[in-house]
């Protein structure tokens, strides 16, 4: 079956611009996660959705970052006034349940470069 | 103190060697433990879950020591295709997962 998909695969933007990153989870997965991975680091948690609601957004670094999942399926991560430090790979993962014992299935990521 | 700590490596081993990775975690309330594998410029994928009793999957053996808050992964008879970064991952309840920085393994012919 189809896995997690993310678009775009690469995004280059200028400092100060607004970007949207999209995630299509595996069909039927209620839990959706966004992570950010910088070079040489492990994925760093940003936000977790259970259905349509953000169950945990404690990983969002500041108020320039926002994410939505209006119908409980596709999610969009939105970054305002991008900064060079936002450059990273943004990974989305989905899971059948929000329990941490369940495997998370990752998408291929969006590589964001802020120039 | 970082929540999940791993030796970043790289570990350079010849084919057929046995190699072991270790990981420590700081949250004593952690309940779920995993090893994920990440190939260069690819997404992480679950390698195996780790249970207190220890578990084995083919050439891979994982161990958990809750008292010492320590997790290990042993790879026997290394293959060239085992070259990757191995991420130690810890979770608790309905909270999110915390990833280590990863340990890079390079298996050479």
JSON list of C-alpha atoms in Angstrom, two decimals:
[
{"chain": "A", "resi": 1, "resn": "UNK", "atom": "CA", "xyz": [0.00, 0.00, 0.00]},
{"chain": "A", "resi": 2, "resn": "UNK", "atom": "CA", "xyz": [0.94, 3.65, -0.23]},
{"chain": "A", "resi": 3, "resn": "UNK", "atom": "CA", "xyz": [3.27, 4.97, 2.40]},
{"chain": "A", "resi": 4, "resn": "UNK", "atom": "CA", "xyz": [3.57, 8.46, 3.83]},
{"chain": "A", "resi": 5, "resn": "UNK", "atom": "CA", "xyz": [4.15, 11.05, 1.14]},
{"chain": "A", "resi": 6, "resn": "UNK", "atom": "CA", "xyz": [5.49, 14.56, 1.49]},
{"chain": "A", "resi": 7, "resn": "UNK", "atom": "CA", "xyz": [5.58, 17.46, -0.92]},
{"chain": "A", "resi": 8, "resn": "UNK", "atom": "CA", "xyz": [7.62, 19.17, -2.08]},
{"chain": "A", "resi": 9, "resn": "UNK", "atom": "CA", "xyz": [10.70, 16.99, -1.79]},
{"chain": "A", "resi": 10, "resn": "UNK", "atom": "CA", "xyz": [12.91, 20.06, -1.92]},
{"chain": "A", "resi": 11, "resn": "UNK", "atom": "CA", "xyz": [12.12, 23.69, -1.22]},
{"chain": "A", "resi": 12, "resn": "UNK", "atom": "CA", "xyz": [14.49, 26.63, -1.57]},
{"chain": "A", "resi": 13, "resn": "UNK", "atom": "CA", "xyz": [13.22, 29.94, -0.26]},
{"chain": "A", "resi": 14, "resn": "UNK", "atom": "CA", "xyz": [14.59, 33.32, 0.64]},
{"chain": "A", "resi": 15, "resn": "UNK", "atom": "CA", "xyz": [14.92, 34.51, 4.19]},
{"chain": "A", "resi": 16, "resn": "UNK", "atom": "CA", "xyz": [11.72, 36.16, 5.34]},
{"chain": "A", "resi": 17, "resn": "UNK", "atom": "CA", "xyz": [9.41, 34.23, 3.03]},
{"chain": "A", "resi": 18, "resn": "UNK", "atom": "CA", "xyz": [6.49, 31.97, 4.00]},
{"chain": "A", "resi": 19, "resn": "UNK", "atom": "CA", "xyz": [6.51, 28.24, 3.21]},
{"chain": "A", "resi": 20, "resn": "UNK", "atom": "CA", "xyz": [4.03, 25.38, 3.45]},
{"chain": "A", "resi": 21, "resn": "UNK", "atom": "CA", "xyz": [5.05, 21.74, 3.65]},
{"chain": "A", "resi": 22, "resn": "UNK", "atom": "CA", "xyz": [2.49, 19.02, 3.04]},
{"chain": "A", "resi": 23, "resn": "UNK", "atom": "CA", "xyz": [2.17, 15.51, 4.47]},
{"chain": "A", "resi": 24, "resn": "UNK", "atom": "CA", "xyz": [-0.16, 12.72, 3.31]},
{"chain": "A", "resi": 25, "resn": "UNK", "atom": "CA", "xyz": [-0.20, 10.00, 5.98]},
{"chain": "A", "resi": 26, "resn": "UNK", "atom": "CA", "xyz": [-0.98, 6.35, 5.51]},
{"chain": "A", "resi": 27, "resn": "UNK", "atom": "CA", "xyz": [-4.74, 5.94, 5.08]},
{"chain": "A", "resi": 28, "resn": "UNK", "atom": "CA", "xyz": [-6.47, 5.20, 8.37]},
{"chain": "A", "resi": 29, "resn": "UNK", "atom": "CA", "xyz": [-3.60, 6.33, 10.59]},
{"chain": "A", "resi": 30, "resn": "UNK", "atom": "CA", "xyz": [-5.00, 8.61, 13.26]},
{"chain": "A", "resi": 31, "resn": "UNK", "atom": "CA", "xyz": [-1.68, 9.85, 14.64]},
{"chain": "A", "resi": 32, "resn": "UNK", "atom": "CA", "xyz": [0.53, 12.20, 12.65]},
{"chain": "A", "resi": 33, "resn": "UNK", "atom": "CA", "xyz": [3.86, 13.67, 13.69]},
{"chain": "A", "resi": 34, "resn": "UNK", "atom": "CA", "xyz": [6.16, 16.34, 12.35]},
{"chain": "A", "resi": 35, "resn": "UNK", "atom": "CA", "xyz": [9.89, 16.23, 13.03]},
{"chain": "A", "resi": 36, "resn": "UNK", "atom": "CA", "xyz": [12.84, 18.35, 11.96]},
{"chain": "A", "resi": 37, "resn": "UNK", "atom": "CA", "xyz": [16.23, 16.80, 11.28]},
{"chain": "A", "resi": 38, "resn": "UNK", "atom": "CA", "xyz": [19.40, 18.83, 10.94]},
{"chain": "A", "resi": 39, "resn": "UNK", "atom": "CA", "xyz": [22.65, 17.42, 9.60]},
{"chain": "A", "resi": 40, "resn": "UNK", "atom": "CA", "xyz": [24.26, 15.00, 12.02]},
{"chain": "A", "resi": 41, "resn": "UNK", "atom": "CA", "xyz": [21.29, 15.02, 14.38]},
{"chain": "A", "resi": 42, "resn": "UNK", "atom": "CA", "xyz": [18.41, 12.68, 15.02]},
{"chain": "A", "resi": 43, "resn": "UNK", "atom": "CA", "xyz": [14.84, 13.75, 14.21]},
{"chain": "A", "resi": 44, "resn": "UNK", "atom": "CA", "xyz": [13.60, 16.40, 16.63]},
{"chain": "A", "resi": 45, "resn": "UNK", "atom": "CA", "xyz": [9.91, 16.37, 17.52]},
{"chain": "A", "resi": 46, "resn": "UNK", "atom": "CA", "xyz": [7.81, 19.37, 16.50]},
{"chain": "A", "resi": 47, "resn": "UNK", "atom": "CA", "xyz": [4.09, 18.53, 16.81]},
{"chain": "A", "resi": 48, "resn": "UNK", "atom": "CA", "xyz": [1.75, 15.54, 17.15]},
{"chain": "A", "resi": 49, "resn": "UNK", "atom": "CA", "xyz": [-1.82, 15.31, 15.90]},
{"chain": "A", "resi": 50, "resn": "UNK", "atom": "CA", "xyz": [-4.40, 12.82, 17.07]},
{"chain": "A", "resi": 51, "resn": "UNK", "atom": "CA", "xyz": [-7.16, 13.13, 14.50]},
{"chain": "A", "resi": 52, "resn": "UNK", "atom": "CA", "xyz": [-7.74, 16.79, 13.74]},
{"chain": "A", "resi": 53, "resn": "UNK", "atom": "CA", "xyz": [-6.38, 18.20, 16.97]},
{"chain": "A", "resi": 54, "resn": "UNK", "atom": "CA", "xyz": [-2.83, 18.98, 17.98]},
{"chain": "A", "resi": 55, "resn": "UNK", "atom": "CA", "xyz": [-2.33, 16.74, 21.00]},
{"chain": "A", "resi": 56, "resn": "UNK", "atom": "CA", "xyz": [1.18, 18.02, 21.66]},
{"chain": "A", "resi": 57, "resn": "UNK", "atom": "CA", "xyz": [2.81, 21.05, 20.05]},
{"chain": "A", "resi": 58, "resn": "UNK", "atom": "CA", "xyz": [5.54, 21.48, 22.64]},
{"chain": "A", "resi": 59, "resn": "UNK", "atom": "CA", "xyz": [8.28, 20.94, 20.06]},
{"chain": "A", "resi": 60, "resn": "UNK", "atom": "CA", "xyz": [7.41, 23.92, 17.87]},
{"chain": "A", "resi": 61, "resn": "UNK", "atom": "CA", "xyz": [10.41, 26.25, 18.30]},
{"chain": "A", "resi": 62, "resn": "UNK", "atom": "CA", "xyz": [8.50, 29.54, 18.18]},
{"chain": "A", "resi": 63, "resn": "UNK", "atom": "CA", "xyz": [5.32, 31.17, 16.92]},
{"chain": "A", "resi": 64, "resn": "UNK", "atom": "CA", "xyz": [6.58, 31.30, 13.35]},
{"chain": "A", "resi": 65, "resn": "UNK", "atom": "CA", "xyz": [5.79, 27.59, 13.11]},
{"chain": "A", "resi": 66, "resn": "UNK", "atom": "CA", "xyz": [2.22, 26.36, 12.83]},
{"chain": "A", "resi": 67, "resn": "UNK", "atom": "CA", "xyz": [0.60, 23.13, 11.62]},
{"chain": "A", "resi": 68, "resn": "UNK", "atom": "CA", "xyz": [-2.92, 22.06, 10.76]},
{"chain": "A", "resi": 69, "resn": "UNK", "atom": "CA", "xyz": [-4.74, 18.83, 10.00]},
{"chain": "A", "resi": 70, "resn": "UNK", "atom": "CA", "xyz": [-8.30, 20.05, 9.31]},
{"chain": "A", "resi": 71, "resn": "UNK", "atom": "CA", "xyz": [-9.87, 16.77, 8.22]},
{"chain": "A", "resi": 72, "resn": "UNK", "atom": "CA", "xyz": [-7.76, 14.36, 10.21]},
{"chain": "A", "resi": 73, "resn": "UNK", "atom": "CA", "xyz": [-5.76, 13.19, 7.23]},
{"chain": "A", "resi": 74, "resn": "UNK", "atom": "CA", "xyz": [-3.46, 15.55, 5.28]},
{"chain": "A", "resi": 75, "resn": "UNK", "atom": "CA", "xyz": [-1.39, 17.93, 7.37]},
{"chain": "A", "resi": 76, "resn": "UNK", "atom": "CA", "xyz": [0.38, 21.15, 6.46]},
{"chain": "A", "resi": 77, "resn": "UNK", "atom": "CA", "xyz": [3.33, 22.61, 8.34]},
{"chain": "A", "resi": 78, "resn": "UNK", "atom": "CA", "xyz": [3.53, 26.35, 7.89]},
{"chain": "A", "resi": 79, "resn": "UNK", "atom": "CA", "xyz": [6.60, 28.48, 8.57]},
{"chain": "A", "resi": 80, "resn": "UNK", "atom": "CA", "xyz": [6.37, 32.25, 8.52]},
{"chain": "A", "resi": 81, "resn": "UNK", "atom": "CA", "xyz": [9.26, 34.71, 8.08]},
{"chain": "A", "resi": 82, "resn": "UNK", "atom": "CA", "xyz": [11.72, 31.91, 7.43]},
{"chain": "A", "resi": 83, "resn": "UNK", "atom": "CA", "xyz": [15.23, 32.19, 8.83]},
{"chain": "A", "resi": 84, "resn": "UNK", "atom": "CA", "xyz": [18.44, 30.51, 7.69]},
{"chain": "A", "resi": 85, "resn": "UNK", "atom": "CA", "xyz": [18.36, 28.43, 10.86]},
{"chain": "A", "resi": 86, "resn": "UNK", "atom": "CA", "xyz": [15.11, 26.83, 9.68]},
{"chain": "A", "resi": 87, "resn": "UNK", "atom": "CA", "xyz": [17.07, 24.97, 6.98]},
{"chain": "A", "resi": 88, "resn": "UNK", "atom": "CA", "xyz": [16.66, 21.25, 7.67]},
{"chain": "A", "resi": 89, "resn": "UNK", "atom": "CA", "xyz": [14.82, 18.16, 6.51]},
{"chain": "A", "resi": 90, "resn": "UNK", "atom": "CA", "xyz": [11.23, 18.19, 7.74]},
{"chain": "A", "resi": 91, "resn": "UNK", "atom": "CA", "xyz": [9.94, 14.68, 8.29]},
{"chain": "A", "resi": 92, "resn": "UNK", "atom": "CA", "xyz": [6.36, 13.60, 8.71]},
{"chain": "A", "resi": 93, "resn": "UNK", "atom": "CA", "xyz": [5.38, 10.28, 10.27]},
{"chain": "A", "resi": 94, "resn": "UNK", "atom": "CA", "xyz": [2.07, 8.54, 10.87]},
{"chain": "A", "resi": 95, "resn": "UNK", "atom": "CA", "xyz": [0.96, 5.74, 13.14]},
{"chain": "A", "resi": 96, "resn": "UNK", "atom": "CA", "xyz": [-2.22, 3.72, 13.69]},
{"chain": "A", "resi": 97, "resn": "UNK", "atom": "CA", "xyz": [-2.33, 5.00, 17.26]},
{"chain": "A", "resi": 98, "resn": "UNK", "atom": "CA", "xyz": [-0.84, 7.74, 19.38]},
{"chain": "A", "resi": 99, "resn": "UNK", "atom": "CA", "xyz": [0.63, 5.20, 21.78]},
{"chain": "A", "resi": 100, "resn": "UNK", "atom": "CA", "xyz": [4.41, 5.41, 21.75]},
{"chain": "A", "resi": 101, "resn": "UNK", "atom": "CA", "xyz": [4.67, 1.63, 21.51]},
{"chain": "A", "resi": 102, "resn": "UNK", "atom": "CA", "xyz": [3.36, 1.74, 17.93]},
{"chain": "A", "resi": 103, "resn": "UNK", "atom": "CA", "xyz": [5.74, 2.00, 14.99]},
{"chain": "A", "resi": 104, "resn": "UNK", "atom": "CA", "xyz": [5.89, 5.36, 13.29]},
{"chain": "A", "resi": 105, "resn": "UNK", "atom": "CA", "xyz": [6.10, 5.29, 9.50]},
{"chain": "A", "resi": 106, "resn": "UNK", "atom": "CA", "xyz": [8.11, 8.13, 8.06]},
{"chain": "A", "resi": 107, "resn": "UNK", "atom": "CA", "xyz": [7.75, 9.97, 4.79]},
{"chain": "A", "resi": 108, "resn": "UNK", "atom": "CA", "xyz": [10.80, 10.81, 2.65]},
{"chain": "A", "resi": 109, "resn": "UNK", "atom": "CA", "xyz": [10.94, 14.34, 4.04]},
{"chain": "A", "resi": 110, "resn": "UNK", "atom": "CA", "xyz": [11.05, 17.84, 2.62]},
{"chain": "A", "resi": 111, "resn": "UNK", "atom": "CA", "xyz": [14.51, 19.38, 2.42]},
{"chain": "A", "resi": 112, "resn": "UNK", "atom": "CA", "xyz": [14.09, 23.08, 3.18]},
{"chain": "A", "resi": 113, "resn": "UNK", "atom": "CA", "xyz": [16.88, 25.50, 2.35]},
{"chain": "A", "resi": 114, "resn": "UNK", "atom": "CA", "xyz": [16.55, 29.12, 3.39]},
{"chain": "A", "resi": 115, "resn": "UNK", "atom": "CA", "xyz": [18.99, 31.40, 1.57]},
{"chain": "B", "resi": 1, "resn": "UNK", "atom": "CA", "xyz": [22.11, 15.98, 29.93]},
{"chain": "B", "resi": 2, "resn": "UNK", "atom": "CA", "xyz": [20.71, 14.88, 26.56]},
{"chain": "B", "resi": 3, "resn": "UNK", "atom": "CA", "xyz": [17.62, 12.67, 26.78]},
{"chain": "B", "resi": 4, "resn": "UNK", "atom": "CA", "xyz": [19.01, 9.92, 24.55]},
{"chain": "B", "resi": 5, "resn": "UNK", "atom": "CA", "xyz": [22.76, 9.60, 24.09]},
{"chain": "B", "resi": 6, "resn": "UNK", "atom": "CA", "xyz": [24.63, 7.56, 21.54]},
{"chain": "B", "resi": 7, "resn": "UNK", "atom": "CA", "xyz": [28.22, 7.36, 20.33]},
{"chain": "B", "resi": 8, "resn": "UNK", "atom": "CA", "xyz": [28.02, 8.97, 16.86]},
{"chain": "B", "resi": 9, "resn": "UNK", "atom": "CA", "xyz": [30.80, 6.76, 15.47]},
{"chain": "B", "resi": 10, "resn": "UNK", "atom": "CA", "xyz": [31.50, 6.02, 12.70]},
{"chain": "B", "resi": 11, "resn": "UNK", "atom": "CA", "xyz": [32.10, 2.38, 13.43]},
{"chain": "B", "resi": 12, "resn": "UNK", "atom": "CA", "xyz": [34.19, 0.93, 10.62]},
{"chain": "B", "resi": 13, "resn": "UNK", "atom": "CA", "xyz": [34.01, -2.87, 10.49]},
{"chain": "B", "resi": 14, "resn": "UNK", "atom": "CA", "xyz": [34.82, -5.54, 7.90]},
{"chain": "B", "resi": 15, "resn": "UNK", "atom": "CA", "xyz": [32.14, -7.80, 6.47]},
{"chain": "B", "resi": 16, "resn": "UNK", "atom": "CA", "xyz": [31.38, -10.67, 8.81]},
{"chain": "B", "resi": 17, "resn": "UNK", "atom": "CA", "xyz": [32.31, -8.78, 11.96]},
{"chain": "B", "resi": 18, "resn": "UNK", "atom": "CA", "xyz": [30.16, -8.46, 15.05]},
{"chain": "B", "resi": 19, "resn": "UNK", "atom": "CA", "xyz": [29.47, -4.90, 16.18]},
{"chain": "B", "resi": 20, "resn": "UNK", "atom": "CA", "xyz": [27.62, -3.52, 19.19]},
{"chain": "B", "resi": 21, "resn": "UNK", "atom": "CA", "xyz": [26.02, -0.12, 19.74]},
{"chain": "B", "resi": 22, "resn": "UNK", "atom": "CA", "xyz": [24.97, 1.32, 23.06]},
{"chain": "B", "resi": 23, "resn": "UNK", "atom": "CA", "xyz": [22.57, 4.01, 24.08]},
{"chain": "B", "resi": 24, "resn": "UNK", "atom": "CA", "xyz": [21.55, 5.60, 27.39]},
{"chain": "B", "resi": 25, "resn": "UNK", "atom": "CA", "xyz": [18.36, 7.50, 28.17]},
{"chain": "B", "resi": 26, "resn": "UNK", "atom": "CA", "xyz": [17.58, 9.93, 30.96]},
{"chain": "B", "resi": 27, "resn": "UNK", "atom": "CA", "xyz": [13.78, 9.62, 31.42]},
{"chain": "B", "resi": 28, "resn": "UNK", "atom": "CA", "xyz": [13.17, 6.80, 33.88]},
{"chain": "B", "resi": 29, "resn": "UNK", "atom": "CA", "xyz": [9.44, 6.88, 32.99]},
{"chain": "B", "resi": 30, "resn": "UNK", "atom": "CA", "xyz": [10.19, 5.73, 29.44]},
{"chain": "B", "resi": 31, "resn": "UNK", "atom": "CA", "xyz": [8.16, 2.72, 28.37]},
{"chain": "B", "resi": 32, "resn": "UNK", "atom": "CA", "xyz": [8.90, 2.11, 24.70]},
{"chain": "B", "resi": 33, "resn": "UNK", "atom": "CA", "xyz": [12.27, 1.48, 23.16]},
{"chain": "B", "resi": 34, "resn": "UNK", "atom": "CA", "xyz": [13.29, 1.04, 19.56]},
{"chain": "B", "resi": 35, "resn": "UNK", "atom": "CA", "xyz": [16.14, 0.94, 17.13]},
{"chain": "B", "resi": 36, "resn": "UNK", "atom": "CA", "xyz": [15.45, 2.72, 13.84]},
{"chain": "B", "resi": 37, "resn": "UNK", "atom": "CA", "xyz": [17.73, 2.53, 10.82]},
{"chain": "B", "resi": 38, "resn": "UNK", "atom": "CA", "xyz": [18.36, 5.53, 8.56]},
{"chain": "B", "resi": 39, "resn": "UNK", "atom": "CA", "xyz": [20.16, 5.25, 5.24]},
{"chain": "B", "resi": 40, "resn": "UNK", "atom": "CA", "xyz": [21.94, 8.31, 3.85]},
{"chain": "B", "resi": 41, "resn": "UNK", "atom": "CA", "xyz": [19.43, 10.97, 2.76]},
{"chain": "B", "resi": 42, "resn": "UNK", "atom": "CA", "xyz": [16.51, 8.63, 3.46]},
{"chain": "B", "resi": 43, "resn": "UNK", "atom": "CA", "xyz": [13.82, 8.50, 6.11]},
{"chain": "B", "resi": 44, "resn": "UNK", "atom": "CA", "xyz": [14.19, 6.48, 9.33]},
{"chain": "B", "resi": 45, "resn": "UNK", "atom": "CA", "xyz": [12.67, 3.01, 9.33]},
{"chain": "B", "resi": 46, "resn": "UNK", "atom": "CA", "xyz": [11.93, 0.76, 12.28]},
{"chain": "B", "resi": 47, "resn": "UNK", "atom": "CA", "xyz": [14.58, -1.93, 12.71]},
{"chain": "B", "resi": 48, "resn": "UNK", "atom": "CA", "xyz": [13.22, -3.49, 15.86]},
{"chain": "B", "resi": 49, "resn": "UNK", "atom": "CA", "xyz": [11.47, -2.81, 19.13]},
{"chain": "B", "resi": 50, "resn": "UNK", "atom": "CA", "xyz": [13.41, -3.51, 22.33]},
{"chain": "B", "resi": 51, "resn": "UNK", "atom": "CA", "xyz": [11.92, -5.46, 25.21]},
{"chain": "B", "resi": 52, "resn": "UNK", "atom": "CA", "xyz": [13.14, -5.98, 28.77]},
{"chain": "B", "resi": 53, "resn": "UNK", "atom": "CA", "xyz": [13.61, -9.69, 28.13]},
{"chain": "B", "resi": 54, "resn": "UNK", "atom": "CA", "xyz": [15.80, -8.97, 25.14]},
{"chain": "B", "resi": 55, "resn": "UNK", "atom": "CA", "xyz": [14.83, -9.88, 21.63]},
{"chain": "B", "resi": 56, "resn": "UNK", "atom": "CA", "xyz": [16.43, -11.19, 18.49]},
{"chain": "B", "resi": 57, "resn": "UNK", "atom": "CA", "xyz": [15.61, -10.80, 14.82]},
{"chain": "B", "resi": 58, "resn": "UNK", "atom": "CA", "xyz": [17.97, -12.79, 12.65]},
{"chain": "B", "resi": 59, "resn": "UNK", "atom": "CA", "xyz": [21.43, -11.28, 12.97]},
{"chain": "B", "resi": 60, "resn": "UNK", "atom": "CA", "xyz": [20.18, -8.47, 15.21]},
{"chain": "B", "resi": 61, "resn": "UNK", "atom": "CA", "xyz": [19.83, -8.68, 19.00]},
{"chain": "B", "resi": 62, "resn": "UNK", "atom": "CA", "xyz": [18.53, -5.88, 21.18]},
{"chain": "B", "resi": 63, "resn": "UNK", "atom": "CA", "xyz": [18.78, -5.62, 24.96]},
{"chain": "B", "resi": 64, "resn": "UNK", "atom": "CA", "xyz": [17.26, -3.27, 27.50]},
{"chain": "B", "resi": 65, "resn": "UNK", "atom": "CA", "xyz": [18.51, -2.65, 31.02]},
{"chain": "B", "resi": 66, "resn": "UNK", "atom": "CA", "xyz": [15.89, -0.52, 32.78]},
{"chain": "B", "resi": 67, "resn": "UNK", "atom": "CA", "xyz": [17.90, -0.22, 35.99]},
{"chain": "B", "resi": 68, "resn": "UNK", "atom": "CA", "xyz": [20.85, 1.30, 34.16]},
{"chain": "B", "resi": 69, "resn": "UNK", "atom": "CA", "xyz": [18.65, 3.03, 31.53]},
{"chain": "B", "resi": 70, "resn": "UNK", "atom": "CA", "xyz": [20.74, 1.45, 28.84]},
{"chain": "B", "resi": 71, "resn": "UNK", "atom": "CA", "xyz": [19.85, -0.06, 25.46]},
{"chain": "B", "resi": 72, "resn": "UNK", "atom": "CA", "xyz": [22.08, -2.07, 23.16]},
{"chain": "B", "resi": 73, "resn": "UNK", "atom": "CA", "xyz": [22.03, -3.42, 19.63]},
{"chain": "B", "resi": 74, "resn": "UNK", "atom": "CA", "xyz": [24.26, -6.26, 18.49]},
{"chain": "B", "resi": 75, "resn": "UNK", "atom": "CA", "xyz": [24.75, -7.04, 14.81]},
{"chain": "B", "resi": 76, "resn": "UNK", "atom": "CA", "xyz": [26.36, -10.35, 13.93]},
{"chain": "B", "resi": 77, "resn": "UNK", "atom": "CA", "xyz": [27.94, -11.31, 10.61]},
{"chain": "B", "resi": 78, "resn": "UNK", "atom": "CA", "xyz": [27.82, -7.74, 9.29]},
{"chain": "B", "resi": 79, "resn": "UNK", "atom": "CA", "xyz": [26.82, -7.25, 5.66]},
{"chain": "B", "resi": 80, "resn": "UNK", "atom": "CA", "xyz": [27.71, -4.37, 3.35]},
{"chain": "B", "resi": 81, "resn": "UNK", "atom": "CA", "xyz": [23.99, -3.54, 3.32]},
{"chain": "B", "resi": 82, "resn": "UNK", "atom": "CA", "xyz": [24.06, -2.95, 7.08]},
{"chain": "B", "resi": 83, "resn": "UNK", "atom": "CA", "xyz": [25.93, 0.32, 6.46]},
{"chain": "B", "resi": 84, "resn": "UNK", "atom": "CA", "xyz": [23.60, 3.01, 7.78]},
{"chain": "B", "resi": 85, "resn": "UNK", "atom": "CA", "xyz": [22.95, 5.20, 10.81]},
{"chain": "B", "resi": 86, "resn": "UNK", "atom": "CA", "xyz": [21.26, 3.45, 13.72]},
{"chain": "B", "resi": 87, "resn": "UNK", "atom": "CA", "xyz": [18.98, 5.64, 15.82]},
{"chain": "B", "resi": 88, "resn": "UNK", "atom": "CA", "xyz": [18.17, 4.78, 19.42]},
{"chain": "B", "resi": 89, "resn": "UNK", "atom": "CA", "xyz": [14.58, 5.86, 20.17]},
{"chain": "B", "resi": 90, "resn": "UNK", "atom": "CA", "xyz": [12.68, 6.13, 23.44]},
{"chain": "B", "resi": 91, "resn": "UNK", "atom": "CA", "xyz": [9.00, 6.87, 24.15]},
{"chain": "B", "resi": 92, "resn": "UNK", "atom": "CA", "xyz": [6.56, 6.91, 27.07]},
{"chain": "B", "resi": 93, "resn": "UNK", "atom": "CA", "xyz": [2.81, 6.44, 27.12]},
{"chain": "B", "resi": 94, "resn": "UNK", "atom": "CA", "xyz": [1.07, 8.66, 24.62]},
{"chain": "B", "resi": 95, "resn": "UNK", "atom": "CA", "xyz": [3.94, 11.07, 24.36]},
{"chain": "B", "resi": 96, "resn": "UNK", "atom": "CA", "xyz": [6.16, 11.45, 21.39]},
{"chain": "B", "resi": 97, "resn": "UNK", "atom": "CA", "xyz": [9.35, 9.61, 20.61]},
{"chain": "B", "resi": 98, "resn": "UNK", "atom": "CA", "xyz": [12.78, 10.99, 21.45]},
{"chain": "B", "resi": 99, "resn": "UNK", "atom": "CA", "xyz": [15.56, 10.12, 19.04]},
{"chain": "B", "resi": 100, "resn": "UNK", "atom": "CA", "xyz": [19.27, 9.91, 19.69]},
{"chain": "B", "resi": 101, "resn": "UNK", "atom": "CA", "xyz": [21.68, 11.49, 17.22]},
{"chain": "B", "resi": 102, "resn": "UNK", "atom": "CA", "xyz": [22.42, 8.09, 15.73]},
{"chain": "B", "resi": 103, "resn": "UNK", "atom": "CA", "xyz": [25.47, 5.88, 15.37]},
{"chain": "B", "resi": 104, "resn": "UNK", "atom": "CA", "xyz": [26.95, 5.52, 11.91]},
{"chain": "B", "resi": 105, "resn": "UNK", "atom": "CA", "xyz": [28.05, 2.07, 10.81]},
{"chain": "B", "resi": 106, "resn": "UNK", "atom": "CA", "xyz": [30.28, 1.50, 7.79]},
{"chain": "B", "resi": 107, "resn": "UNK", "atom": "CA", "xyz": [30.81, -2.10, 6.71]},
{"chain": "B", "resi": 108, "resn": "UNK", "atom": "CA", "xyz": [33.66, -2.60, 4.26]},
{"chain": "B", "resi": 109, "resn": "UNK", "atom": "CA", "xyz": [34.47, -5.56, 1.98]}
]
